[in-house]
Amino acid sequence: MRRIITISRQFGSGGRELGKRLADHLGIAYYDREIITEIAARSGMAVQYVDSIIEHRPMLAYPITIERTFDFMADLRENPQFKVLAEQHTIIEEMARKSDCVIIGRCADYILRNENPFTVFVHADIESRMQRCRIREQGDHKLSDDELKSSILKVDKHRAKYHAFFTDRKWGERENYSLCINTTGLQIDKLSLAFAQYLKELG
Amino acid sequence: MRRIITISRQFGSGGRELGKRLADHLGIAYYDREIITEIAARSGMAVQYVDSIIEHRPMLAYPITIERTFDFMADLRENPQFKVLAEQHTIIEEMARKSDCVIIGRCADYILRNENPFTVFVHADIESRMQRCRIREQGDHKLSDDELKSSILKVDKHRAKYHAFFTDRKWGERENYSLCINTTGLQIDKLSLAFAQYLKELG
């Protein structure tokens, strides 16, 4: 049986690292930034531009409550932002068809819902996420605790909105996932081994 | 390090079986009905009576919104139902101190919150829970699908209320658990092995 593992994660929860290490342990493909690079290669757009659409402006500048008339849809299809997102959809489907894989974010759990993916949500308490972010923090300008907390919550809010825009599911809601993993107090390398064992045993 | 695993579960999700098998795989104690028997033994009350309080009438016949005055508390302490619940609290603490163990339900996740328990919530979609209940169904009188669904949801509602009465946490809310396991489409025996591996690897 083909195994597709999708990982959604709160910012700073270690979900991306968990996914990467898991793919290594299982010896299967890992897709994250690779998707952006592939969209850029296919569309001829700059990676930075694709990135800005996917990561930072997925709402297409249309309010979510806009009435979706035919005119709106026709207009949308001509929109370069929509094209990028449609391409992302196609690429995720292609990657999942190709081989077993771990896919990070990008509503892959929803896009691949008919392929019976193993869907994971990775979360942690805010203190432990702040701590994880501090370790990664670079440069001279350190954020204050309040600034850091607020920027973490902002990313999550954005992810939730992105999910709400493209799916009929609520981001992070337990019911929508095969497994919700709380990484608070855990080391991701150890956890990734444990998770790999879990999946191997489930078969 | 001592390992205490608490399992909260939706009715029909297979959480109890998962807990039992997990304890067997890990070679540690398992507490579920054992707690009721112990309360009965200590209090001299009949098992059935203890059972009726713990399983079926944990709200002590007091509305949850009642103003908790001193009079109310004094009155409460004399209440046999309260005594049973207080005894349950003590026994759970004692059991957790004694050795590694799996404890099913009974707000053990909250009661033992200072012992760093590994807290699990087991859930599944309603169809799969109905299917699991059908397998266990005995006797001639079979419930209709609607009756079965409604009785499953009723038990869960009761569990959520019980939790709300005794803790400051929301039952089943992802944030409150180390792991949320969705058993939809899974065989509990296989899952229990996978989960045991997961915990062994985490150490």
XYZ file of C-alpha atoms in Angstrom:
406
model
C 0.000 0.000 0.000
C 1.249 3.463 -0.868
C 1.943 5.615 2.137
C 1.369 9.330 2.001
C 1.982 11.239 5.196
C 0.857 14.845 5.426
C 2.090 17.051 8.221
C 0.299 20.194 9.323
C 1.923 22.052 12.160
C 1.780 25.003 14.478
C 4.637 27.413 13.950
C 7.573 26.518 16.193
C 6.240 23.064 17.075
C 9.056 21.259 15.275
C 6.659 19.717 12.745
C 8.850 20.400 9.738
C 11.927 18.836 11.342
C 9.802 15.896 12.467
C 8.603 15.383 8.887
C 12.114 15.570 7.430
C 13.560 13.119 9.927
C 10.573 10.796 9.547
C 11.043 10.680 5.764
C 14.732 9.860 6.317
C 13.933 7.048 8.771
C 11.318 5.572 6.450
C 13.496 6.118 3.374
C 10.736 7.934 1.480
C 10.460 11.237 -0.374
C 10.089 14.541 1.467
C 8.340 17.557 -0.045
C 8.301 21.016 1.405
C 10.223 23.850 -0.301
C 10.692 21.415 -3.201
C 7.134 22.236 -4.204
C 7.911 25.937 -4.535
C 10.995 25.228 -6.651
C 8.965 22.952 -8.903
C 6.231 25.548 -9.423
C 8.863 28.125 -10.303
C 10.534 25.744 -12.756
C 7.255 24.907 -14.495
C 5.787 28.390 -14.606
C 8.954 30.285 -15.390
C 8.224 32.556 -12.443
C 10.932 33.523 -9.969
C 11.126 31.382 -6.853
C 10.768 34.507 -4.715
C 7.558 35.475 -6.483
C 6.052 32.015 -6.126
C 7.119 32.051 -2.528
C 5.462 35.362 -1.834
C 2.183 34.064 -3.209
C 2.213 30.682 -1.519
C 3.667 31.622 1.800
C 2.559 35.171 2.278
C -0.439 36.061 0.189
C -2.575 33.029 -0.410
C -5.804 34.929 -0.058
C -5.427 36.292 -3.555
C -6.323 39.700 -2.267
C -9.992 38.674 -2.389
C -11.905 38.782 0.845
C -12.960 35.315 1.860
C -16.591 36.326 2.033
C -16.791 37.595 -1.541
C -19.641 36.199 -3.533
C -18.226 33.633 -5.902
C -20.016 34.532 -9.125
C -19.045 33.312 -12.590
C -17.377 36.626 -13.241
C -15.333 36.204 -10.126
C -14.248 32.710 -11.181
C -13.331 33.796 -14.695
C -11.363 36.665 -13.284
C -9.722 34.336 -10.795
C -8.482 31.892 -13.403
C -6.554 34.685 -15.099
C -4.964 35.709 -11.877
C -1.269 34.725 -11.621
C -1.732 33.983 -7.958
C -4.494 31.532 -8.717
C -2.313 29.912 -11.382
C 0.442 29.346 -8.875
C -1.956 27.776 -6.404
C -3.526 25.583 -9.072
C -0.048 24.460 -10.098
C 0.751 23.651 -6.494
C -2.371 21.504 -6.333
C -1.328 19.592 -9.479
C 2.239 19.093 -8.271
C 1.125 17.756 -4.884
C -1.135 15.250 -6.645
C 1.684 14.203 -8.968
C 4.200 13.805 -6.157
C 1.791 11.692 -4.143
C 1.158 9.456 -7.169
C 4.872 8.963 -7.777
C 5.946 7.312 -4.526
C 5.558 7.152 -0.766
C 6.208 10.568 0.696
C 5.955 13.084 3.513
C 4.403 16.410 2.530
C 4.586 19.450 4.783
C 1.651 21.856 4.970
C 0.017 23.323 1.840
C -3.383 21.744 2.570
C -1.974 18.449 1.251
C -4.131 16.578 3.761
C -7.183 17.982 2.021
C -5.888 17.904 -1.562
C -5.035 14.206 -1.198
C -8.094 13.276 0.867
C -9.142 10.565 -1.595
C -5.733 8.865 -1.418
C -6.196 7.842 2.212
C -3.233 9.809 3.549
C -1.968 9.462 7.096
C -2.634 12.974 8.347
C -0.709 14.463 11.236
C -1.088 17.673 13.192
C 1.945 18.730 15.213
C 1.482 21.190 18.072
C 3.043 22.323 21.333
C 2.378 24.813 24.076
C 3.356 28.409 23.368
C 6.312 28.427 25.785
C 7.970 25.463 24.150
C 7.358 26.931 20.678
C 8.906 30.223 21.736
C 11.891 28.321 23.063
C 12.289 26.446 19.777
C 12.114 29.722 17.837
C 14.750 31.329 20.074
C 17.198 28.542 19.192
C 16.721 29.254 15.495
C 16.842 33.032 15.949
C 19.675 34.675 14.052
C 21.180 38.139 13.788
C 21.549 40.927 16.274
C 17.945 42.018 16.561
C 16.267 39.770 19.091
C 12.504 39.978 19.433
C 11.047 40.611 22.853
C 8.984 37.774 24.334
C 5.777 39.603 23.492
C 6.897 40.250 19.914
C 7.943 36.646 19.436
C 4.707 35.273 20.853
C 2.659 37.588 18.721
C 4.569 36.702 15.549
C 4.140 32.963 16.228
C 0.412 33.355 16.739
C 0.198 35.486 13.594
C 1.707 32.736 11.448
C -0.736 30.204 12.901
C -3.667 32.514 12.298
C -2.519 32.860 8.713
C -2.244 29.082 8.314
C -5.722 28.613 9.735
C -7.116 31.203 7.314
C -5.288 29.627 4.381
C -6.795 26.276 5.308
C -10.257 27.748 5.714
C -10.017 29.397 2.305
C -9.100 26.230 0.412
C -10.836 23.495 2.356
C -14.034 22.776 4.241
C -12.109 21.671 7.290
C -10.911 23.528 10.339
C -7.136 23.634 10.659
C -5.869 21.804 13.712
C -9.207 20.249 14.632
C -8.513 16.809 16.089
C -11.233 15.048 14.095
C -9.470 15.801 10.808
C -6.213 14.034 11.615
C -4.991 10.456 12.024
C -2.707 11.619 14.797
C -2.172 14.832 16.767
C 1.281 14.952 18.296
C 2.139 17.301 21.129
C 5.887 17.998 20.998
C 6.033 19.930 24.280
C 9.055 18.719 26.215
C 10.104 16.239 23.534
C 13.254 16.030 21.431
C 12.315 15.900 17.778
C 15.036 13.400 16.801
C 13.848 10.906 19.399
C 10.226 11.581 18.539
C 10.863 11.053 14.820
C 12.302 7.597 15.537
C 9.322 6.741 17.724
C 6.914 7.918 15.053
C 8.733 5.929 12.350
C 8.405 2.797 14.506
C 4.726 3.531 14.998
C 4.079 3.762 11.273
C 6.157 0.693 10.462
C 4.219 -1.329 13.001
C 0.866 -0.072 11.665
C 2.012 -1.258 8.233
C 11.407 7.556 35.017
C 7.979 6.406 36.099
C 5.521 6.130 33.249
C 1.870 6.893 33.800
C -0.360 6.695 30.764
C -3.887 8.044 30.996
C -6.406 7.208 28.317
C -9.513 9.277 27.696
C -11.731 8.034 24.910
C -14.853 8.592 22.912
C -17.391 5.831 23.410
C -16.909 3.078 20.821
C -13.468 4.289 19.737
C -11.693 1.208 21.106
C -9.778 3.260 23.663
C -10.326 0.845 26.521
C -9.121 -2.152 24.490
C -6.159 -0.103 23.295
C -5.244 0.718 26.900
C -5.538 -2.901 28.038
C -3.405 -4.237 25.212
C -0.882 -1.441 25.634
C -0.441 -2.278 29.320
C 0.078 -5.932 28.358
C 2.693 -5.052 25.731
C 4.549 -2.778 28.124
C 4.144 -5.198 31.019
C 2.690 -2.541 33.323
C -0.410 -2.255 35.505
C -3.837 -1.516 34.038
C -6.568 0.232 35.978
C -10.151 0.607 34.882
C -12.925 -1.304 36.671
C -10.279 -2.195 39.260
C -10.762 1.291 40.670
C -14.463 0.690 41.284
C -13.761 -2.616 43.028
C -11.178 -0.948 45.238
C -13.532 1.869 46.253
C -16.194 -0.689 47.134
C -13.708 -2.713 49.190
C -12.514 0.343 51.114
C -15.871 1.967 51.708
C -17.905 -1.140 52.357
C -20.362 -0.001 49.706
C -21.712 -2.412 47.113
C -19.869 -2.432 43.785
C -23.126 -1.702 41.992
C -23.744 1.376 44.126
C -20.245 2.718 43.593
C -20.664 2.003 39.923
C -23.904 3.898 39.710
C -22.276 6.960 41.253
C -19.068 6.906 39.249
C -20.402 5.835 35.908
C -23.886 7.165 35.883
C -24.408 10.002 38.321
C -21.199 11.897 38.822
C -22.909 15.264 38.954
C -23.970 14.625 42.529
C -27.426 15.831 41.643
C -26.149 19.400 42.027
C -26.427 21.658 39.028
C -23.015 22.618 37.775
C -23.805 26.313 38.064
C -24.719 26.211 41.746
C -22.988 28.764 43.871
C -20.288 26.982 45.839
C -20.792 28.462 49.299
C -19.333 27.069 52.520
C -22.673 25.536 53.319
C -22.659 23.812 49.998
C -19.155 22.427 50.597
C -19.984 21.215 54.091
C -23.087 19.572 52.775
C -21.090 18.072 49.935
C -18.522 16.425 52.183
C -21.270 14.495 53.927
C -22.692 13.319 50.651
C -21.984 9.614 49.973
C -21.543 10.391 46.293
C -18.858 12.907 47.089
C -17.150 10.406 49.373
C -16.994 7.885 46.576
C -15.483 10.416 44.210
C -12.974 11.605 46.777
C -11.994 7.977 47.379
C -11.561 7.490 43.652
C -9.225 10.480 43.584
C -7.118 9.036 46.415
C -6.967 5.581 44.849
C -5.864 6.936 41.473
C -3.059 8.870 43.181
C -2.006 5.787 45.131
C -2.030 3.546 42.070
C 0.045 6.011 40.082
C 2.586 6.223 42.914
C 2.888 2.433 43.137
C 4.175 1.590 39.655
C 4.016 2.344 35.939
C 0.443 2.019 34.780
C -2.294 2.696 32.243
C -5.414 4.328 33.688
C -8.655 4.528 31.730
C -10.858 7.621 32.029
C -11.930 9.017 35.423
C -10.193 12.379 34.863
C -6.900 10.656 35.734
C -5.130 12.947 33.249
C -6.172 15.882 35.401
C -5.856 14.239 38.824
C -2.272 13.217 38.011
C -1.326 16.418 36.184
C 1.659 17.044 38.446
C 3.112 13.580 37.793
C 3.849 14.339 34.139
C 1.561 11.642 32.740
C 1.497 10.713 29.065
C -2.065 11.700 28.231
C -3.926 10.140 25.333
C -7.272 10.894 23.743
C -8.703 8.127 21.564
C -11.364 9.010 19.016
C -12.895 7.840 15.751
C -15.573 8.901 13.325
C -19.146 8.073 14.282
C -19.588 5.364 11.617
C -16.606 3.404 12.808
C -17.691 3.764 16.429
C -21.166 2.509 15.563
C -19.593 -0.445 13.785
C -17.465 -1.261 16.824
C -20.524 -1.094 19.094
C -22.489 -3.394 16.782
C -19.819 -6.068 17.165
C -20.151 -5.908 20.946
C -23.960 -5.768 20.845
C -25.605 -8.664 22.633
C -29.106 -9.985 23.062
C -32.132 -9.951 20.823
C -32.995 -6.289 20.977
C -30.887 -4.499 18.419
C -30.886 -0.716 18.451
C -31.724 1.101 15.254
C -28.906 3.123 13.694
C -30.435 6.334 14.997
C -30.848 4.919 18.502
C -27.279 3.617 18.538
C -25.823 6.894 17.305
C -27.802 8.863 19.816
C -26.765 6.608 22.709
C -23.083 6.869 21.719
C -23.279 10.652 21.594
C -25.105 10.677 24.918
C -22.271 8.807 26.653
C -19.732 11.234 25.201
C -21.773 14.220 26.288
C -21.863 12.747 29.761
C -18.084 12.218 29.761
C -17.521 15.787 28.638
C -19.786 17.079 31.422
C -18.080 14.890 34.000
C -14.728 16.286 32.906
C -15.999 19.850 32.957
C -17.347 19.371 36.470
C -14.102 18.093 37.954
C -11.430 19.857 35.929
C -10.675 23.173 34.292
C -9.964 21.499 30.975
C -12.165 20.701 28.035
C -12.561 16.991 27.379
C -11.101 15.924 24.052
C -9.422 19.251 23.304
C -6.178 18.501 21.462
C -4.072 20.913 23.528
C -4.650 18.884 26.681
C -3.173 15.616 25.420
C 0.269 14.252 24.560
C -1.294 12.306 21.713
C -4.692 12.156 20.032
C -5.180 8.865 18.200
C -7.843 8.418 15.550
C -8.764 4.732 15.395
C -10.990 5.017 12.319
C -10.159 2.128 10.010
C -7.519 0.694 12.338
C -7.318 -2.651 14.115
C -6.805 -2.080 17.816
C -4.419 -5.034 18.278
C -2.088 -3.732 15.576
C -2.447 -0.171 16.830
C -1.622 -1.201 20.400
C 1.652 -2.760 19.222
C 2.512 0.371 17.244
C 1.724 2.563 20.237
C 3.823 0.395 22.556
C 6.766 0.743 20.145
C 6.230 4.495 20.056
C 6.385 4.784 23.835
C 9.381 2.451 24.153
C 11.271 4.532 21.613
C 10.364 7.786 23.364
C 11.755 6.264 26.556
